[in-house]
Amino acid sequence: MMSMKEIVSGILASQVDKGGVKYVYYVACGGSYAAFYPAKAFLEKEAKGLTVGLYNSGEFINNLPSALGENAVVIVASHKGNTPETIKAAELARQHGASVIGLTWVMDSPLVAHCDYVESYTFGDNKDIAEEKTMKGLLSAVELLQQTEGYIHYDDFLDGVSKINRIVYRACEHVAERALTFAQEYKDDNVIYTVASGAGYGAAYLQSICIFMEMQWIHSACIHSGEFFHGPFEITDANTPFFFQLSEGSARPVDERALNFLKKYGRRIEVVDAKELGLSTIKTTVIDYFNHSLFNNVYPVYNRALAMARQHPLTTRRYMWKVEY
Ligand SMILES: N[C@@H]1[C@@H](O)[C@H](O)[C@@H](COP(=O)(O)O)O[C@@H]1O
């Protein structure tokens, strides 16, 4: 399998006579969509000459960006490679002349036929965090930047990649006890909000829609820490549970402001703090982009404990993959 670095150089070489890469679009659904959030945040912040977009596949295929064409790279992700709107997104992107990279777990899935390059990733127990879907998406963004205009913190980023696996597994051990207490405390609640901001926001979004709602049938919404004061804080009271994602890096002051308020007027707040969980060994220049991988892999420790305490397996579905939708 080619590395992301090689895939990106291949694309850039093929586009050299066409004006090069100017647009980068990330397209997927659900957990795969959330996994692209760090890549989008990275290019938004670091790139001067590349335009980035992150789309739900259904929205993308019904409202294609005007700039979709031979100067675009489209990165799609589908775990099973069979989500119809994501397959259609890849197909349309190619028809418009864009280069398409597909990230999938199932290498012989229907998605593959519509991609120019296909990458698999690690998944499941004992996976290497540096090789999982989120990081591959992020790497596509980092390589696209490095190989076009250059990325001043490229070496710091690769240093972060080399550290993230160890940080995550230590963090998972660190929260093991706490997750059991959380599960007992919250097992009978019918709503749990998540709160987050910054490049790691997608992890809290995923926790809300794919875990609390999809896998536990608990009402939830992901509240942006900065937006908290512009509506959601009015529901704060002593009974309402908040699962609070406190990031390391540039988003931290935004998160802290919301957390300080919640600590004053709320009572039931579960805080996962990237600083406490050891993310700070990654350089400050790039730390923002590693929050997602940390939180997204620490949450399953809580989720397994919660599912057990509620006697509601994480695999239970009413509608997903069962009925027409
Ligand atoms: N909770 C699942 C996600 O985990 C999954 O990512 C998504 C799309 O599926 P896929 O990634 O296979 O396209 O569907 C749901 O949202």
PDB file of C-alpha atoms in Angstrom, residues 43-283:
ATOM      1  CA  LEU A  43      -6.011  23.373   6.618  1.00  0.00           C
ATOM      2  CA  GLU A  44      -8.316  26.190   7.712  1.00  0.00           C
ATOM      3  CA  LYS A  45      -5.666  27.365  10.122  1.00  0.00           C
ATOM      4  CA  GLU A  46      -2.364  26.529   8.434  1.00  0.00           C
ATOM      5  CA  ALA A  47      -2.958  26.882   4.677  1.00  0.00           C
ATOM      6  CA  LYS A  48      -2.613  30.126   2.783  1.00  0.00           C
ATOM      7  CA  GLY A  49      -3.205  28.868  -0.747  1.00  0.00           C
ATOM      8  CA  LEU A  50      -5.483  25.849  -0.259  1.00  0.00           C
ATOM      9  CA  THR A  51      -9.220  26.099   0.287  1.00  0.00           C
ATOM     10  CA  VAL A  52     -10.746  23.357   2.439  1.00  0.00           C
ATOM     11  CA  GLY A  53     -14.298  22.102   2.918  1.00  0.00           C
ATOM     12  CA  LEU A  54     -15.843  19.387   5.100  1.00  0.00           C
ATOM     13  CA  TYR A  55     -19.171  17.956   3.954  1.00  0.00           C
ATOM     14  CA  ASN A  56     -21.704  15.379   4.916  1.00  0.00           C
ATOM     15  CA  SER A  57     -21.899  13.198   1.785  1.00  0.00           C
ATOM     16  CA  GLY A  58     -25.634  13.727   1.289  1.00  0.00           C
ATOM     17  CA  GLU A  59     -25.191  17.474   1.346  1.00  0.00           C
ATOM     18  CA  PHE A  60     -22.166  17.300  -0.946  1.00  0.00           C
ATOM     19  CA  ILE A  61     -23.931  15.337  -3.694  1.00  0.00           C
ATOM     20  CA  ASN A  62     -26.927  17.661  -3.640  1.00  0.00           C
ATOM     21  CA  ASN A  63     -24.926  20.874  -3.543  1.00  0.00           C
ATOM     22  CA  LEU A  64     -21.516  20.353  -5.141  1.00  0.00           C
ATOM     23  CA  PRO A  65     -18.953  23.110  -4.575  1.00  0.00           C
ATOM     24  CA  SER A  66     -18.593  25.266  -7.694  1.00  0.00           C
ATOM     25  CA  ALA A  67     -14.825  24.786  -7.576  1.00  0.00           C
ATOM     26  CA  LEU A  68     -15.084  20.984  -7.795  1.00  0.00           C
ATOM     27  CA  GLY A  69     -12.913  20.148 -10.796  1.00  0.00           C
ATOM     28  CA  GLU A  70      -9.414  19.163 -11.844  1.00  0.00           C
ATOM     29  CA  ASN A  71      -7.797  21.454  -9.258  1.00  0.00           C
ATOM     30  CA  ALA A  72      -9.585  19.676  -6.427  1.00  0.00           C
ATOM     31  CA  VAL A  73      -8.702  16.696  -4.275  1.00  0.00           C
ATOM     32  CA  VAL A  74     -11.638  14.934  -2.646  1.00  0.00           C
ATOM     33  CA  ILE A  75     -10.972  12.666   0.321  1.00  0.00           C
ATOM     34  CA  VAL A  76     -13.876  10.384   1.157  1.00  0.00           C
ATOM     35  CA  ALA A  77     -14.145   7.961   4.075  1.00  0.00           C
ATOM     36  CA  SER A  78     -16.514   5.095   4.681  1.00  0.00           C
ATOM     37  CA  HIS A  79     -15.732   2.408   7.198  1.00  0.00           C
ATOM     38  CA  LYS A  80     -17.659  -0.296   5.408  1.00  0.00           C
ATOM     39  CA  GLY A  81     -17.333   1.384   2.026  1.00  0.00           C
ATOM     40  CA  ASN A  82     -21.011   0.915   1.301  1.00  0.00           C
ATOM     41  CA  THR A  83     -22.710   4.135   2.430  1.00  0.00           C
ATOM     42  CA  PRO A  84     -24.586   5.087  -0.770  1.00  0.00           C
ATOM     43  CA  GLU A  85     -24.204   8.864  -0.516  1.00  0.00           C
ATOM     44  CA  THR A  86     -20.453   8.570   0.095  1.00  0.00           C
ATOM     45  CA  ILE A  87     -20.058   6.265  -2.913  1.00  0.00           C
ATOM     46  CA  LYS A  88     -22.036   8.767  -5.001  1.00  0.00           C
ATOM     47  CA  ALA A  89     -19.831  11.610  -3.725  1.00  0.00           C
ATOM     48  CA  ALA A  90     -16.695   9.800  -4.933  1.00  0.00           C
ATOM     49  CA  GLU A  91     -18.333   9.047  -8.271  1.00  0.00           C
ATOM     50  CA  LEU A  92     -19.411  12.668  -8.836  1.00  0.00           C
ATOM     51  CA  ALA A  93     -16.041  14.023  -7.722  1.00  0.00           C
ATOM     52  CA  ARG A  94     -14.263  11.889 -10.309  1.00  0.00           C
ATOM     53  CA  GLN A  95     -16.748  12.819 -13.019  1.00  0.00           C
ATOM     54  CA  HIS A  96     -15.869  16.445 -12.322  1.00  0.00           C
ATOM     55  CA  GLY A  97     -12.168  15.726 -12.805  1.00  0.00           C
ATOM     56  CA  ALA A  98     -11.090  15.790  -9.156  1.00  0.00           C
ATOM     57  CA  SER A  99      -8.586  13.297  -7.736  1.00  0.00           C
ATOM     58  CA  VAL A 100     -10.265  11.047  -5.183  1.00  0.00           C
ATOM     59  CA  ILE A 101      -8.653   9.399  -2.172  1.00  0.00           C
ATOM     60  CA  GLY A 102     -10.806   6.855  -0.340  1.00  0.00           C
ATOM     61  CA  LEU A 103     -10.285   5.745   3.246  1.00  0.00           C
ATOM     62  CA  THR A 104     -12.013   2.469   4.064  1.00  0.00           C
ATOM     63  CA  TRP A 105     -11.733  -0.563   6.277  1.00  0.00           C
ATOM     64  CA  VAL A 106     -13.166  -2.906   3.638  1.00  0.00           C
ATOM     65  CA  MET A 107     -10.762  -2.899   0.707  1.00  0.00           C
ATOM     66  CA  ASP A 108     -13.106  -4.674  -1.688  1.00  0.00           C
ATOM     67  CA  SER A 109     -16.122  -2.487  -0.944  1.00  0.00           C
ATOM     68  CA  PRO A 110     -18.234  -0.689  -3.605  1.00  0.00           C
ATOM     69  CA  LEU A 111     -16.578   2.631  -2.733  1.00  0.00           C
ATOM     70  CA  VAL A 112     -13.196   1.464  -4.012  1.00  0.00           C
ATOM     71  CA  ALA A 113     -14.258   1.450  -7.687  1.00  0.00           C
ATOM     72  CA  HIS A 114     -14.806   5.220  -7.528  1.00  0.00           C
ATOM     73  CA  CYS A 115     -11.484   6.202  -5.965  1.00  0.00           C
ATOM     74  CA  ASP A 116      -8.136   6.930  -7.620  1.00  0.00           C
ATOM     75  CA  TYR A 117      -6.283   5.929  -4.475  1.00  0.00           C
ATOM     76  CA  VAL A 118      -7.517   3.774  -1.602  1.00  0.00           C
ATOM     77  CA  GLU A 119      -6.070   3.637   1.884  1.00  0.00           C
ATOM     78  CA  SER A 120      -6.986   1.318   4.721  1.00  0.00           C
ATOM     79  CA  TYR A 121      -6.369   2.089   8.367  1.00  0.00           C
ATOM     80  CA  THR A 122      -6.061   0.403  11.732  1.00  0.00           C
ATOM     81  CA  PHE A 123      -9.255  -0.349  13.658  1.00  0.00           C
ATOM     82  CA  GLY A 124     -10.383  -2.304  16.710  1.00  0.00           C
ATOM     83  CA  ASP A 125      -8.637  -3.481  19.859  1.00  0.00           C
ATOM     84  CA  ASN A 126      -4.921  -2.715  20.139  1.00  0.00           C
ATOM     85  CA  LYS A 127      -4.932  -0.646  16.948  1.00  0.00           C
ATOM     86  CA  ASP A 128      -2.018   1.684  16.317  1.00  0.00           C
ATOM     87  CA  ILE A 129      -3.530   5.147  16.883  1.00  0.00           C
ATOM     88  CA  ALA A 130      -0.980   6.707  14.510  1.00  0.00           C
ATOM     89  CA  GLU A 131      -2.408   4.616  11.663  1.00  0.00           C
ATOM     90  CA  GLU A 132      -6.131   5.049  12.207  1.00  0.00           C
ATOM     91  CA  LYS A 133      -8.683   6.837  10.031  1.00  0.00           C
ATOM     92  CA  THR A 134      -8.494  10.209  11.782  1.00  0.00           C
ATOM     93  CA  MET A 135      -4.733  10.316  11.484  1.00  0.00           C
ATOM     94  CA  LYS A 136      -4.761   9.244   7.824  1.00  0.00           C
ATOM     95  CA  GLY A 137      -7.211  12.045   7.079  1.00  0.00           C
ATOM     96  CA  LEU A 138      -5.038  14.499   8.964  1.00  0.00           C
ATOM     97  CA  LEU A 139      -1.931  13.226   7.190  1.00  0.00           C
ATOM     98  CA  SER A 140      -3.570  13.860   3.817  1.00  0.00           C
ATOM     99  CA  ALA A 141      -4.013  17.502   4.863  1.00  0.00           C
ATOM    100  CA  VAL A 142      -0.484  17.798   6.250  1.00  0.00           C
ATOM    101  CA  GLU A 143       1.083  16.254   3.127  1.00  0.00           C
ATOM    102  CA  LEU A 144      -1.008  18.411   0.796  1.00  0.00           C
ATOM    103  CA  LEU A 145       0.212  21.495   2.625  1.00  0.00           C
ATOM    104  CA  GLN A 146       3.820  20.366   2.955  1.00  0.00           C
ATOM    105  CA  GLN A 147       4.091  19.371  -0.709  1.00  0.00           C
ATOM    106  CA  THR A 148       2.476  22.562  -2.029  1.00  0.00           C
ATOM    107  CA  GLU A 149       3.310  25.647   0.002  1.00  0.00           C
ATOM    108  CA  GLY A 150       5.290  23.904   2.754  1.00  0.00           C
ATOM    109  CA  TYR A 151       4.417  23.432   6.425  1.00  0.00           C
ATOM    110  CA  ILE A 152       6.788  25.004   8.908  1.00  0.00           C
ATOM    111  CA  HIS A 153       5.825  22.606  11.721  1.00  0.00           C
ATOM    112  CA  TYR A 154       5.987  19.429   9.615  1.00  0.00           C
ATOM    113  CA  ASP A 155       8.683  17.832  11.815  1.00  0.00           C
ATOM    114  CA  ASP A 156       6.805  18.755  14.999  1.00  0.00           C
ATOM    115  CA  PHE A 157       3.719  17.122  13.534  1.00  0.00           C
ATOM    116  CA  LEU A 158       5.547  13.884  12.705  1.00  0.00           C
ATOM    117  CA  ASP A 159       6.995  13.924  16.221  1.00  0.00           C
ATOM    118  CA  GLY A 160       3.409  14.155  17.523  1.00  0.00           C
ATOM    119  CA  VAL A 161       2.395  11.203  15.352  1.00  0.00           C
ATOM    120  CA  SER A 162       5.215   9.166  16.880  1.00  0.00           C
ATOM    121  CA  LYS A 163       3.952   9.939  20.411  1.00  0.00           C
ATOM    122  CA  ILE A 164       0.168   9.688  20.118  1.00  0.00           C
ATOM    123  CA  ASN A 165      -0.185   5.904  20.434  1.00  0.00           C
ATOM    124  CA  ARG A 166       1.553   5.769  23.808  1.00  0.00           C
ATOM    125  CA  ILE A 167      -0.297   8.837  25.094  1.00  0.00           C
ATOM    126  CA  VAL A 168      -3.675   7.332  24.195  1.00  0.00           C
ATOM    127  CA  TYR A 169      -3.127   3.939  25.798  1.00  0.00           C
ATOM    128  CA  ARG A 170      -1.818   5.532  29.004  1.00  0.00           C
ATOM    129  CA  ALA A 171      -4.822   7.848  29.067  1.00  0.00           C
ATOM    130  CA  CYS A 172      -7.192   4.910  28.669  1.00  0.00           C
ATOM    131  CA  GLU A 173      -5.644   3.250  31.725  1.00  0.00           C
ATOM    132  CA  HIS A 174      -5.843   6.529  33.603  1.00  0.00           C
ATOM    133  CA  VAL A 175      -9.639   6.868  33.141  1.00  0.00           C
ATOM    134  CA  ALA A 176     -10.542   3.198  33.691  1.00  0.00           C
ATOM    135  CA  GLU A 177     -11.740   3.628  37.310  1.00  0.00           C
ATOM    136  CA  ARG A 178     -13.387   6.934  36.614  1.00  0.00           C
ATOM    137  CA  ALA A 179     -15.315   5.467  33.702  1.00  0.00           C
ATOM    138  CA  LEU A 180     -16.886   2.864  35.977  1.00  0.00           C
ATOM    139  CA  THR A 181     -17.983   5.577  38.419  1.00  0.00           C
ATOM    140  CA  PHE A 182     -19.340   7.639  35.516  1.00  0.00           C
ATOM    141  CA  ALA A 183     -21.343   4.665  34.260  1.00  0.00           C
ATOM    142  CA  GLN A 184     -22.985   4.145  37.653  1.00  0.00           C
ATOM    143  CA  GLU A 185     -23.709   7.840  38.083  1.00  0.00           C
ATOM    144  CA  TYR A 186     -25.230   8.410  34.630  1.00  0.00           C
ATOM    145  CA  LYS A 187     -26.756   5.062  33.729  1.00  0.00           C
ATOM    146  CA  ASP A 188     -30.326   6.211  34.359  1.00  0.00           C
ATOM    147  CA  ASP A 189     -30.104   9.595  32.665  1.00  0.00           C
ATOM    148  CA  ASN A 190     -32.042  10.087  29.475  1.00  0.00           C
ATOM    149  CA  VAL A 191     -30.010  13.056  28.265  1.00  0.00           C
ATOM    150  CA  ILE A 192     -26.253  13.767  28.257  1.00  0.00           C
ATOM    151  CA  TYR A 193     -24.825  16.760  26.400  1.00  0.00           C
ATOM    152  CA  THR A 194     -21.284  16.913  25.118  1.00  0.00           C
ATOM    153  CA  VAL A 195     -19.337  20.199  25.075  1.00  0.00           C
ATOM    154  CA  ALA A 196     -16.158  20.946  23.103  1.00  0.00           C
ATOM    155  CA  SER A 197     -14.403  23.324  20.741  1.00  0.00           C
ATOM    156  CA  GLY A 198     -11.360  23.551  18.483  1.00  0.00           C
ATOM    157  CA  ALA A 199      -9.832  20.979  16.174  1.00  0.00           C
ATOM    158  CA  GLY A 200     -11.011  18.168  18.470  1.00  0.00           C
ATOM    159  CA  TYR A 201     -14.673  19.174  18.299  1.00  0.00           C
ATOM    160  CA  GLY A 202     -15.450  16.232  15.994  1.00  0.00           C
ATOM    161  CA  ALA A 203     -14.672  13.751  18.778  1.00  0.00           C
ATOM    162  CA  ALA A 204     -17.390  15.253  21.009  1.00  0.00           C
ATOM    163  CA  TYR A 205     -19.772  15.424  18.049  1.00  0.00           C
ATOM    164  CA  LEU A 206     -19.169  11.734  17.353  1.00  0.00           C
ATOM    165  CA  GLN A 207     -19.656  10.887  21.028  1.00  0.00           C
ATOM    166  CA  SER A 208     -22.983  12.676  20.953  1.00  0.00           C
ATOM    167  CA  ILE A 209     -24.469  11.356  17.695  1.00  0.00           C
ATOM    168  CA  CYS A 210     -22.845   7.934  17.279  1.00  0.00           C
ATOM    169  CA  ILE A 211     -22.567   6.825  20.902  1.00  0.00           C
ATOM    170  CA  PHE A 212     -25.101   8.484  23.186  1.00  0.00           C
ATOM    171  CA  MET A 213     -27.814   8.708  20.499  1.00  0.00           C
ATOM    172  CA  GLU A 214     -27.093   5.823  18.128  1.00  0.00           C
ATOM    173  CA  MET A 215     -25.611   3.212  20.418  1.00  0.00           C
ATOM    174  CA  GLN A 216     -27.237   4.065  23.768  1.00  0.00           C
ATOM    175  CA  TRP A 217     -30.487   5.813  22.711  1.00  0.00           C
ATOM    176  CA  ILE A 218     -29.730   8.627  25.146  1.00  0.00           C
ATOM    177  CA  HIS A 219     -30.780  12.126  24.063  1.00  0.00           C
ATOM    178  CA  SER A 220     -27.797  14.300  23.302  1.00  0.00           C
ATOM    179  CA  ALA A 221     -26.416  17.255  21.381  1.00  0.00           C
ATOM    180  CA  CYS A 222     -22.874  18.491  20.970  1.00  0.00           C
ATOM    181  CA  ILE A 223     -22.572  22.050  22.216  1.00  0.00           C
ATOM    182  CA  HIS A 224     -19.699  24.221  21.038  1.00  0.00           C
ATOM    183  CA  SER A 225     -17.995  25.712  24.126  1.00  0.00           C
ATOM    184  CA  GLY A 226     -17.980  29.175  22.566  1.00  0.00           C
ATOM    185  CA  GLU A 227     -21.609  28.892  21.498  1.00  0.00           C
ATOM    186  CA  PHE A 228     -22.581  27.723  24.975  1.00  0.00           C
ATOM    187  CA  PHE A 229     -23.091  31.318  26.122  1.00  0.00           C
ATOM    188  CA  HIS A 230     -25.313  32.116  23.181  1.00  0.00           C
ATOM    189  CA  GLY A 231     -28.229  29.865  24.038  1.00  0.00           C
ATOM    190  CA  PRO A 232     -27.419  26.449  25.557  1.00  0.00           C
ATOM    191  CA  PHE A 233     -26.259  27.752  28.960  1.00  0.00           C
ATOM    192  CA  GLU A 234     -29.880  28.553  29.793  1.00  0.00           C
ATOM    193  CA  ILE A 235     -30.579  24.851  30.364  1.00  0.00           C
ATOM    194  CA  THR A 236     -27.830  24.590  33.016  1.00  0.00           C
ATOM    195  CA  ASP A 237     -29.143  23.319  36.328  1.00  0.00           C
ATOM    196  CA  ALA A 238     -28.225  20.887  39.075  1.00  0.00           C
ATOM    197  CA  ASN A 239     -29.637  17.849  37.255  1.00  0.00           C
ATOM    198  CA  THR A 240     -28.586  18.175  33.619  1.00  0.00           C
ATOM    199  CA  PRO A 241     -25.482  16.104  32.722  1.00  0.00           C
ATOM    200  CA  PHE A 242     -22.634  17.486  30.618  1.00  0.00           C
ATOM    201  CA  PHE A 243     -19.772  15.428  29.227  1.00  0.00           C
ATOM    202  CA  PHE A 244     -17.105  18.087  28.913  1.00  0.00           C
ATOM    203  CA  GLN A 245     -14.137  17.805  26.550  1.00  0.00           C
ATOM    204  CA  LEU A 246     -11.381  20.132  27.732  1.00  0.00           C
ATOM    205  CA  SER A 247      -8.862  20.427  24.895  1.00  0.00           C
ATOM    206  CA  GLU A 248      -5.171  21.283  24.987  1.00  0.00           C
ATOM    207  CA  GLY A 249      -3.945  24.028  22.682  1.00  0.00           C
ATOM    208  CA  SER A 250      -5.558  27.112  21.281  1.00  0.00           C
ATOM    209  CA  ALA A 251      -9.149  26.077  22.117  1.00  0.00           C
ATOM    210  CA  ARG A 252      -8.473  25.718  25.836  1.00  0.00           C
ATOM    211  CA  PRO A 253      -9.504  29.249  26.926  1.00  0.00           C
ATOM    212  CA  VAL A 254     -12.785  28.865  25.013  1.00  0.00           C
ATOM    213  CA  ASP A 255     -13.460  25.564  26.786  1.00  0.00           C
ATOM    214  CA  GLU A 256     -12.378  26.889  30.199  1.00  0.00           C
ATOM    215  CA  ARG A 257     -14.826  29.765  30.047  1.00  0.00           C
ATOM    216  CA  ALA A 258     -17.747  27.371  29.529  1.00  0.00           C
ATOM    217  CA  LEU A 259     -16.426  24.939  32.124  1.00  0.00           C
ATOM    218  CA  ASN A 260     -16.054  27.677  34.757  1.00  0.00           C
ATOM    219  CA  PHE A 261     -19.674  28.635  34.238  1.00  0.00           C
ATOM    220  CA  LEU A 262     -20.836  25.040  34.434  1.00  0.00           C
ATOM    221  CA  LYS A 263     -18.892  24.467  37.634  1.00  0.00           C
ATOM    222  CA  LYS A 264     -20.598  27.487  39.169  1.00  0.00           C
ATOM    223  CA  TYR A 265     -24.192  26.815  38.124  1.00  0.00           C
ATOM    224  CA  GLY A 266     -24.266  23.121  37.229  1.00  0.00           C
ATOM    225  CA  ARG A 267     -23.457  20.054  39.252  1.00  0.00           C
ATOM    226  CA  ARG A 268     -23.241  16.984  37.054  1.00  0.00           C
ATOM    227  CA  ILE A 269     -20.213  17.531  34.830  1.00  0.00           C
ATOM    228  CA  GLU A 270     -17.833  14.800  33.689  1.00  0.00           C
ATOM    229  CA  VAL A 271     -14.605  16.424  32.518  1.00  0.00           C
ATOM    230  CA  VAL A 272     -12.086  14.761  30.242  1.00  0.00           C
ATOM    231  CA  ASP A 273      -9.018  16.982  30.192  1.00  0.00           C
ATOM    232  CA  ALA A 274      -6.350  16.540  27.507  1.00  0.00           C
ATOM    233  CA  LYS A 275      -3.742  18.177  29.731  1.00  0.00           C
ATOM    234  CA  GLU A 276      -4.375  15.787  32.597  1.00  0.00           C
ATOM    235  CA  LEU A 277      -4.412  12.894  30.114  1.00  0.00           C
ATOM    236  CA  GLY A 278      -0.862  13.675  28.983  1.00  0.00           C
ATOM    237  CA  LEU A 279      -1.323  15.289  25.585  1.00  0.00           C
ATOM    238  CA  SER A 280       1.077  18.106  26.496  1.00  0.00           C
ATOM    239  CA  THR A 281       4.155  16.089  25.593  1.00  0.00           C
ATOM    240  CA  ILE A 282       3.244  16.943  22.002  1.00  0.00           C
ATOM    241  CA  LYS A 283       4.645  20.281  20.840  1.00  0.00           C
TER     242      LYS A 283
END
